[in-house]
Amino acid sequence: MEQDKIFERLMQLVIRYYHDRDQGKFVDYLDPGALRQRLNLEDERGRGDWDALFTWVEHYLAHAVNTSNPAYLNRMWAGANLPSVVGEVIAAVTNTSACTFETAPVSTLMEKYMLQTMLDLVGFQGGCGQMTTGSSNANMLAMMAARNGLLPEVKQQGLFGGQELFALVNADAHYSMDRAANILGLGASHLLKIPVDDHGRMRIDALEERLAETVAAGGKPFFVVATAGTTVRGGYDLLEPLLALRERYRFWLHVDGAWGGAVIFSDRLRRQFLPALEQADSFTLDFHKMLGAALMCNVLLFNRRPTFLREVCSAGDESYIFRQGEDGEVRDLGTLSLQCGRRVDSLKWFLDWKFYGQAGLAERVEQYLELCRYAEDQVGRLPELEMVVPRESFNVCFRFRPPEGIPAEPFNKALRERMHRAGRALVGTGYVNGQLVLRLLITNINVGQPEIDRFFQSVIATGRELLAERSGRP
């Protein structure tokens, strides 16, 4: 088959899939065994056979979760902006690595441009940044930077025989912090989790107490994380009191804005949720979450340290691949990264930025917050539903209220599973204060008030089905 015919056939499938993205069910659900049988993965056809290959593509699209569908409310990402989809296609066709200027000249300049744009937007002066594979990686890099900044010799000598280092985080901080402590050799016992207040924020009094105890015992608290939008509750840690404690204890203050950091595009929401962000030491944000870029698209920014990423990440003999720019300028971005091969994610980021602009992205985030307020109000007026905790930001933590005598947790688990398997809706779960919640996240541009209403009616209808089955009614 001629190559142009292959692309024509591919684009026909893509156009059809994209056209129907907000129609019907979000998934044609099959259990793993049934799906494996339907896919017939052991079929030996395919070698040199384009018809067989496109059969696999059609199978994939037929059974993939349609994350653009309004019933998909499960994760912090949904669908993808069309400009970034264009960027994904071009990046795949050109197929290069964004580690050097000579292999990726345009993406290198785009990435540098976008990094400086973000540094300016956040208010980091004389800083640096990089695109990473996501905030889990970015959080680990920030912790690594804090460690190496405190102990420059650790890059060569390791942690052997040194002072005990401790990182401190919100008790509801993302699990990537636990993994970072593991990867960096600190160990889980050196990641101190601070209790939260009634709003899901790290308690400043408890943090201060742990800081004092750690120092008194001979340890060094070197890294404190402020979570901007905790994963389940949506709580924002208070930055200003953390900055005051930083002056006393000289730790590195990192802001994990993977989810809620998107408020920086709105001046009003930034003042509300992240005042004094410009004084932090580092900040990370996922563009593939609330801002809608195609997965993956993340940025990590450092304040007041223009060469620090290179000092932290560069190691070994790089002379075969990386070249120095004029006047010591960093020419090849791979020298600032722990990766060698680097995916060209800057193109989709750049295209989204040019298409929507700061104002367009701010409008999107503000609209999501308004829809979350609407969803919370709807839960309050529907007697079958209840908020488990009040909404803090973009996360609506609710559940179906079963009659007295029926435990809420197993009932809501069964309700969520029924909705998933029936293709009605997919909503996330989590625990707040030991109670299971259905976690509604609105990060889908195809969701408005009518879709929220339909979702809640589906929850109620499914709950009534389960209750009728328990009572034996038809």
Coordinates of C-alpha atoms in Angstrom, one line a residue:
M1 CA 0.0 0.0 0.0
E2 CA 1.4 3.4 -0.9
Q3 CA 2.4 5.6 2.0
D4 CA 0.0 8.4 1.0
K5 CA -2.9 5.9 1.1
I6 CA -1.8 4.7 4.5
F7 CA -2.0 8.3 5.8
E8 CA -5.4 8.8 4.2
R9 CA -6.8 5.7 5.8
L10 CA -5.3 6.6 9.1
M11 CA -6.8 10.1 9.0
Q12 CA -10.2 8.8 8.1
L13 CA -10.2 6.7 11.3
V14 CA -8.9 9.6 13.4
I15 CA -11.5 12.0 11.9
R16 CA -14.3 9.5 12.6
Y17 CA -13.1 8.8 16.2
Y18 CA -12.7 12.5 16.9
H19 CA -16.1 13.4 15.4
D20 CA -17.8 11.0 17.7
R21 CA -15.7 11.7 20.8
D22 CA -18.6 13.2 22.9
Q23 CA -21.3 10.8 21.7
G24 CA -22.6 7.5 23.2
K25 CA -20.8 5.6 26.0
F26 CA -17.3 6.6 27.2
V27 CA -16.3 2.9 26.9
D28 CA -17.6 -0.4 25.6
Y29 CA -16.6 -2.2 28.7
L30 CA -15.4 -5.8 28.7
D31 CA -13.7 -7.7 31.5
P32 CA -10.0 -8.4 30.9
G33 CA -10.6 -12.0 29.7
A34 CA -13.4 -11.1 27.4
L35 CA -11.5 -8.2 26.0
R36 CA -8.4 -10.3 25.4
Q37 CA -10.5 -12.8 23.5
R38 CA -12.2 -10.1 21.4
L39 CA -8.8 -8.6 20.5
N40 CA -7.4 -12.0 19.6
L41 CA -3.9 -10.8 20.4
E42 CA -2.3 -14.1 19.4
D43 CA -3.4 -13.6 15.7
E44 CA -0.2 -14.1 13.7
R45 CA -1.4 -11.8 10.8
G46 CA 0.3 -8.5 10.4
R47 CA 3.8 -8.9 9.0
G48 CA 3.7 -6.6 5.9
D49 CA -0.1 -6.6 5.9
W50 CA -1.5 -3.1 6.2
D51 CA -5.1 -4.4 6.2
A52 CA -4.3 -6.5 9.3
L53 CA -2.5 -3.6 10.9
F54 CA -5.5 -1.3 10.5
T55 CA -7.7 -4.0 12.0
W56 CA -5.6 -3.7 15.2
V57 CA -6.0 0.1 15.1
E58 CA -9.8 -0.3 14.7
H59 CA -9.9 -2.7 17.6
Y60 CA -7.9 -0.3 19.7
L61 CA -10.3 2.6 18.9
A62 CA -13.4 0.5 19.4
H63 CA -12.4 -0.4 23.0
A64 CA -10.3 2.5 24.1
V65 CA -11.7 4.7 26.9
N66 CA -13.0 7.9 25.3
T67 CA -11.6 10.5 27.6
S68 CA -13.2 13.3 25.7
N69 CA -16.7 12.0 26.5
P70 CA -18.6 14.1 29.0
A71 CA -19.2 11.0 31.1
Y72 CA -15.4 10.6 31.7
L73 CA -14.9 12.4 35.0
N74 CA -12.3 10.0 36.5
R75 CA -8.9 11.6 36.4
M76 CA -7.2 15.0 36.4
W77 CA -6.9 14.9 32.6
A78 CA -9.5 14.3 29.9
G79 CA -9.3 14.5 26.1
A80 CA -6.7 16.8 24.6
N81 CA -6.6 20.2 23.0
L82 CA -6.7 20.0 19.3
P83 CA -3.6 22.3 18.8
S84 CA -1.6 19.9 21.0
V85 CA -2.9 16.9 19.0
V86 CA -1.6 18.6 15.9
G87 CA 1.8 18.9 17.7
E88 CA 1.7 15.2 18.7
V89 CA 1.2 14.2 15.1
I90 CA 4.0 16.4 13.8
A91 CA 6.3 15.2 16.6
A92 CA 5.7 11.6 15.7
V93 CA 6.2 12.1 12.0
T94 CA 9.5 14.0 12.5
N95 CA 10.6 11.6 15.2
T96 CA 13.5 13.3 16.8
S97 CA 14.9 13.7 20.3
A98 CA 14.8 17.1 22.0
C99 CA 18.2 16.5 23.7
T100 CA 20.4 18.5 21.3
F101 CA 20.0 21.6 19.1
E102 CA 21.4 19.8 16.1
T103 CA 18.7 17.1 16.1
A104 CA 15.8 19.3 17.3
P105 CA 16.6 23.0 16.5
V106 CA 13.0 24.3 16.4
S107 CA 11.8 22.4 19.5
T108 CA 14.9 23.6 21.4
L109 CA 14.1 27.2 20.7
M110 CA 10.3 26.6 21.4
E111 CA 11.1 25.0 24.7
K112 CA 13.5 27.7 25.8
Y113 CA 10.9 30.3 24.8
M114 CA 8.1 28.6 26.8
L115 CA 10.3 28.0 29.8
Q116 CA 11.2 31.7 30.0
T117 CA 7.5 32.6 29.4
M118 CA 6.6 30.4 32.4
L119 CA 9.4 31.8 34.6
D120 CA 8.1 35.3 33.9
L121 CA 4.5 34.3 34.5
V122 CA 5.3 32.6 37.9
G123 CA 7.6 35.5 38.8
F124 CA 10.9 33.5 39.2
Q125 CA 13.8 35.9 38.6
G126 CA 17.1 34.6 37.2
G127 CA 15.8 31.1 37.2
C128 CA 15.8 28.0 35.0
G129 CA 13.5 25.2 34.0
Q130 CA 13.0 22.1 32.0
M131 CA 10.2 19.9 30.7
T132 CA 9.9 16.6 32.4
T133 CA 7.8 13.4 31.9
G134 CA 5.3 14.6 34.6
S135 CA 5.1 16.0 38.1
S136 CA 6.2 12.7 39.7
N137 CA 9.5 13.1 38.0
A138 CA 9.6 16.9 38.6
N139 CA 9.0 16.4 42.3
M140 CA 11.9 13.9 42.5
L141 CA 14.1 16.4 40.6
A142 CA 13.2 19.2 42.9
M143 CA 14.0 17.0 46.0
M144 CA 17.3 16.0 44.3
A145 CA 18.1 19.7 43.6
A146 CA 17.4 20.6 47.3
R147 CA 19.7 17.7 48.4
N148 CA 22.5 18.6 46.1
G149 CA 22.2 22.3 46.9
L150 CA 22.6 21.6 50.5
L151 CA 25.4 19.0 50.0
P152 CA 27.3 19.7 46.8
E153 CA 29.6 16.9 47.5
V154 CA 26.8 14.3 47.4
K155 CA 27.0 14.2 43.7
Q156 CA 30.4 12.4 44.0
Q157 CA 30.4 11.0 47.5
G158 CA 26.8 10.0 48.0
L159 CA 25.0 10.1 51.3
F160 CA 27.4 7.8 53.2
G161 CA 28.1 8.9 56.7
G162 CA 26.5 12.3 56.4
Q163 CA 23.9 14.1 58.5
E164 CA 20.4 12.6 58.4
L165 CA 18.2 14.5 55.9
F166 CA 14.5 14.9 56.2
A167 CA 11.8 16.0 53.8
L168 CA 8.4 17.2 55.1
V169 CA 5.1 17.1 53.2
N170 CA 1.4 17.4 53.6
A171 CA 0.0 14.0 54.9
D172 CA -2.2 14.0 51.8
A173 CA 0.7 14.8 49.4
H174 CA 1.1 12.8 46.2
Y175 CA 2.7 9.4 46.5
S176 CA 5.5 10.6 44.2
M177 CA 7.1 12.1 47.3
D178 CA 7.4 8.6 48.8
R179 CA 8.9 7.3 45.6
A180 CA 11.3 10.2 45.4
A181 CA 12.5 9.5 49.0
N182 CA 13.2 5.9 47.9
I183 CA 14.9 6.8 44.6
L184 CA 17.2 9.4 46.3
G185 CA 18.3 7.1 49.1
L186 CA 16.6 9.0 51.9
G187 CA 14.2 6.2 52.8
A188 CA 10.6 6.4 53.8
S189 CA 11.2 7.1 57.4
H190 CA 12.9 10.4 56.4
L191 CA 9.8 11.6 54.7
L192 CA 7.8 13.2 57.5
K193 CA 4.0 13.6 56.8
I194 CA 2.4 16.5 58.5
P195 CA -1.2 16.3 59.7
V196 CA -3.8 18.5 57.9
D197 CA -6.4 20.9 59.2
D198 CA -10.1 20.9 58.4
H199 CA -9.4 22.3 54.9
G200 CA -6.8 19.6 54.0
R201 CA -3.9 22.0 54.5
M202 CA -0.7 21.2 56.2
R203 CA -1.0 22.3 59.8
I204 CA 1.7 25.0 60.3
D205 CA 1.9 24.3 64.1
A206 CA 2.5 20.6 63.5
L207 CA 5.1 21.4 60.8
E208 CA 6.9 23.8 63.1
E209 CA 6.9 21.2 65.9
R210 CA 8.4 18.5 63.6
L211 CA 11.0 20.9 62.3
A212 CA 12.2 21.8 65.8
E213 CA 12.2 18.1 66.8
T214 CA 14.2 17.1 63.8
V215 CA 16.9 19.8 64.4
A216 CA 17.0 18.9 68.1
A217 CA 17.7 15.3 67.3
G218 CA 20.6 16.2 65.0
G219 CA 18.8 15.9 61.7
K220 CA 18.5 18.4 58.8
P221 CA 15.1 19.3 57.4
F222 CA 16.2 20.2 53.9
F223 CA 13.0 20.0 51.8
V224 CA 9.4 21.1 52.4
V225 CA 6.6 20.7 49.9
A226 CA 3.6 22.9 49.6
T227 CA 0.9 21.0 47.7
A228 CA -1.2 23.2 45.5
G229 CA -4.3 21.1 45.1
T230 CA -4.1 17.8 46.9
T231 CA -5.1 14.8 44.9
V232 CA -8.3 13.8 46.6
R233 CA -9.4 16.8 48.6
G234 CA -8.1 19.7 46.5
G235 CA -6.5 21.5 49.5
Y236 CA -3.9 24.2 49.0
D237 CA -1.1 24.5 51.6
L238 CA -0.5 28.1 52.8
L239 CA 2.6 29.5 51.3
E240 CA 3.2 32.6 53.4
P241 CA 3.7 30.9 56.8
L242 CA 5.9 28.3 55.1
L243 CA 8.1 31.1 53.8
A244 CA 8.4 32.5 57.3
L245 CA 9.5 29.1 58.5
R246 CA 12.0 28.8 55.6
E247 CA 13.7 31.9 57.0
R248 CA 14.3 30.2 60.3
Y249 CA 15.2 26.7 59.1
R250 CA 16.7 27.3 55.7
F251 CA 15.0 24.5 53.8
W252 CA 14.1 24.4 50.2
L253 CA 10.4 25.2 49.6
H254 CA 8.9 23.4 46.6
V255 CA 5.4 23.9 45.3
D256 CA 3.8 20.9 43.8
G257 CA 1.2 22.4 41.5
A258 CA 0.7 19.4 39.3
W259 CA -3.1 19.8 39.6
G260 CA -4.0 23.1 41.2
G261 CA -1.0 25.1 39.9
A262 CA -3.1 26.0 36.8
V263 CA -4.6 28.9 38.8
I264 CA -1.5 30.9 37.9
F265 CA -3.0 31.8 34.6
S266 CA -5.8 33.7 36.3
D267 CA -4.6 36.7 38.2
R268 CA -7.7 36.5 40.4
L269 CA -7.3 32.8 41.2
R270 CA -3.6 33.1 41.8
R271 CA -4.2 35.8 44.4
Q272 CA -6.8 33.5 46.0
F273 CA -4.9 30.2 46.0
L274 CA -1.2 30.9 45.5
P275 CA -0.2 34.3 46.9
A276 CA 3.6 34.6 47.3
L277 CA 4.3 31.8 44.8
E278 CA 7.1 33.9 43.3
Q279 CA 9.1 33.5 46.6
A280 CA 9.2 29.7 46.4
D281 CA 12.4 27.8 45.4
S282 CA 10.7 25.6 42.8
F283 CA 7.4 24.9 41.2
T284 CA 5.9 22.2 38.9
L285 CA 2.8 22.2 36.8
D286 CA 1.2 19.6 34.5
F287 CA -0.2 21.2 31.3
H288 CA -1.8 17.8 30.5
K289 CA -4.2 18.1 33.4
M290 CA -6.6 21.1 33.8
L291 CA -5.0 22.9 30.8
G292 CA -5.8 20.1 28.4
A293 CA -2.5 19.5 26.6
A294 CA -2.0 16.0 25.2
L295 CA -0.2 13.6 27.6
M296 CA 2.5 14.1 28.8
C297 CA 3.4 17.8 29.2
N298 CA 5.0 19.1 32.4
V299 CA 7.3 21.9 33.5
L300 CA 9.6 22.3 36.5
L301 CA 10.9 25.7 37.3
F302 CA 13.7 26.9 39.7
N303 CA 13.9 30.4 41.2
R304 CA 17.1 32.5 41.4
R305 CA 19.4 29.7 40.1
P306 CA 20.1 30.1 36.4
T307 CA 22.6 27.2 36.1
F308 CA 21.4 24.9 38.8
L309 CA 19.7 22.3 36.6
R310 CA 22.9 21.6 34.8
E311 CA 24.8 21.4 38.1
V312 CA 22.3 18.9 39.4
C313 CA 21.7 16.7 36.3
S314 CA 24.9 16.8 34.3
A315 CA 27.2 13.9 35.0
G316 CA 29.6 11.6 33.2
D317 CA 31.3 12.1 29.8
E318 CA 28.8 14.0 27.7
S319 CA 31.3 15.2 25.1
Y320 CA 30.1 12.9 22.3
I321 CA 26.6 14.4 22.2
F322 CA 26.3 17.8 23.9
R323 CA 27.8 21.1 22.6
Q324 CA 28.4 24.4 24.4
G325 CA 26.7 27.5 22.9
E326 CA 28.3 30.9 22.6
D327 CA 29.5 32.6 25.8
G328 CA 28.7 29.5 27.8
E329 CA 25.0 29.4 26.8
V330 CA 23.3 26.1 27.2
R331 CA 22.7 25.0 23.6
D332 CA 21.6 21.4 24.2
L333 CA 18.7 20.9 26.7
G334 CA 19.7 17.3 27.3
T335 CA 22.5 18.4 29.6
L336 CA 19.9 19.9 32.0
S337 CA 17.9 16.6 32.1
L338 CA 18.3 13.1 33.6
Q339 CA 17.1 11.8 30.3
C340 CA 19.2 11.3 27.2
G341 CA 16.4 10.8 24.7
R342 CA 13.8 13.5 25.3
R343 CA 10.4 13.5 23.6
V344 CA 9.5 16.6 21.7
D345 CA 6.7 17.9 24.0
S346 CA 7.5 21.6 23.5
L347 CA 5.7 21.7 20.1
K348 CA 2.3 20.9 21.5
W349 CA 2.9 23.2 24.5
F350 CA 3.9 26.0 22.2
L351 CA 0.9 25.5 19.9
D352 CA -1.6 25.4 22.8
W353 CA 0.0 28.6 24.2
K354 CA -0.2 30.4 20.8
F355 CA -3.8 29.2 20.2
Y356 CA -5.4 29.9 23.6
G357 CA -3.0 32.4 25.2
Q358 CA -2.9 33.2 28.9
A359 CA -6.4 34.7 28.7
G360 CA -7.9 31.7 27.1
L361 CA -6.4 29.3 29.6
A362 CA -7.4 31.5 32.5
E363 CA -10.9 31.6 31.3
R364 CA -10.9 27.7 31.1
V365 CA -9.6 27.3 34.7
E366 CA -12.1 29.9 36.0
Q367 CA -15.0 28.2 34.3
Y368 CA -13.9 24.8 35.8
L369 CA -14.1 26.4 39.2
E370 CA -17.5 27.8 38.6
L371 CA -18.7 24.3 37.4
C372 CA -17.3 22.8 40.6
R373 CA -19.3 25.4 42.7
Y374 CA -22.4 24.4 40.7
A375 CA -21.7 20.7 41.3
E376 CA -21.4 21.2 45.0
D377 CA -24.7 23.2 45.0
Q378 CA -26.4 20.4 43.2
V379 CA -25.2 17.8 45.7
G380 CA -26.6 20.0 48.4
R381 CA -30.1 20.1 46.9
L382 CA -30.3 16.4 45.9
P383 CA -31.5 14.4 49.0
E384 CA -29.9 11.1 47.7
L385 CA -26.4 12.7 47.7
E386 CA -24.2 14.3 50.3
M387 CA -20.9 16.1 50.4
V388 CA -18.4 14.1 52.6
V389 CA -16.4 17.3 53.2
P390 CA -16.9 20.9 51.9
R391 CA -15.3 21.7 48.5
E392 CA -11.9 23.5 48.8
S393 CA -11.2 24.1 45.1
F394 CA -11.6 21.9 42.1
N395 CA -12.4 18.6 43.8
V396 CA -16.0 17.7 44.7
C397 CA -15.9 14.9 47.3
F398 CA -19.4 13.4 47.6
R399 CA -21.2 10.1 47.8
F400 CA -24.6 8.5 47.5
R401 CA -26.4 8.5 50.8
P402 CA -27.8 5.0 51.4
P403 CA -30.5 4.3 53.9
E404 CA -29.7 3.7 57.6
G405 CA -28.2 0.3 58.1
I406 CA -26.5 0.1 54.7
P407 CA -22.7 0.9 55.0
A408 CA -21.8 3.8 52.7
E409 CA -18.4 2.6 51.6
P410 CA -19.2 -0.8 50.0
F411 CA -22.5 0.6 48.6
N412 CA -20.7 3.5 46.8
K413 CA -18.0 1.2 45.5
A414 CA -20.6 -1.0 44.0
L415 CA -22.4 2.0 42.6
R416 CA -19.2 3.3 41.0
E417 CA -18.4 -0.2 39.5
R418 CA -22.0 -0.5 38.1
M419 CA -21.7 2.9 36.4
H420 CA -18.3 2.0 34.9
R421 CA -19.3 -1.4 33.6
A422 CA -22.5 -0.1 32.1
G423 CA -20.6 2.8 30.4
R424 CA -22.7 5.4 32.1
A425 CA -19.9 7.4 33.7
L426 CA -16.5 7.0 35.2
V427 CA -15.8 8.9 38.4
G428 CA -12.8 8.7 40.7
T429 CA -12.6 7.6 44.3
G430 CA -10.5 8.4 47.3
Y431 CA -10.5 8.6 51.1
V432 CA -10.9 11.7 53.2
N433 CA -10.7 11.3 57.0
G434 CA -11.0 7.6 56.5
Q435 CA -14.2 7.9 54.5
L436 CA -14.6 6.8 50.9
V437 CA -15.6 9.6 48.6
L438 CA -16.6 9.8 44.9
R439 CA -14.2 12.4 43.6
L440 CA -15.7 14.5 40.8
L441 CA -13.1 16.3 38.8
I442 CA -14.1 18.7 36.0
T443 CA -11.3 19.0 33.6
N444 CA -13.1 18.2 30.4
I445 CA -14.0 21.0 28.0
N446 CA -17.1 19.0 26.9
V447 CA -18.6 19.2 30.4
G448 CA -21.0 22.0 31.4
Q449 CA -24.0 22.3 33.7
P450 CA -26.2 20.0 31.7
E451 CA -23.6 17.2 31.7
I452 CA -23.1 17.6 35.4
D453 CA -26.9 17.3 35.9
R454 CA -27.0 14.2 33.8
F455 CA -24.1 12.7 35.7
F456 CA -25.8 13.2 39.1
Q457 CA -29.0 11.8 37.8
S458 CA -27.1 8.8 36.6
V459 CA -25.5 8.4 40.0
I460 CA -29.0 8.6 41.6
A461 CA -30.6 6.2 39.2
T462 CA -27.8 3.7 39.7
G463 CA -28.1 4.0 43.5
R464 CA -31.8 3.4 43.3
E465 CA -31.2 0.3 41.1
L466 CA -28.9 -1.2 43.7
L467 CA -31.3 -0.4 46.5
A468 CA -34.2 -2.1 44.6
E469 CA -32.0 -5.2 44.0
R470 CA -31.2 -5.4 47.7
S471 CA -34.9 -5.2 48.6
G472 CA -35.9 -7.7 46.0
R473 CA -38.2 -5.3 44.1
P474 CA -38.3 -5.7 40.3

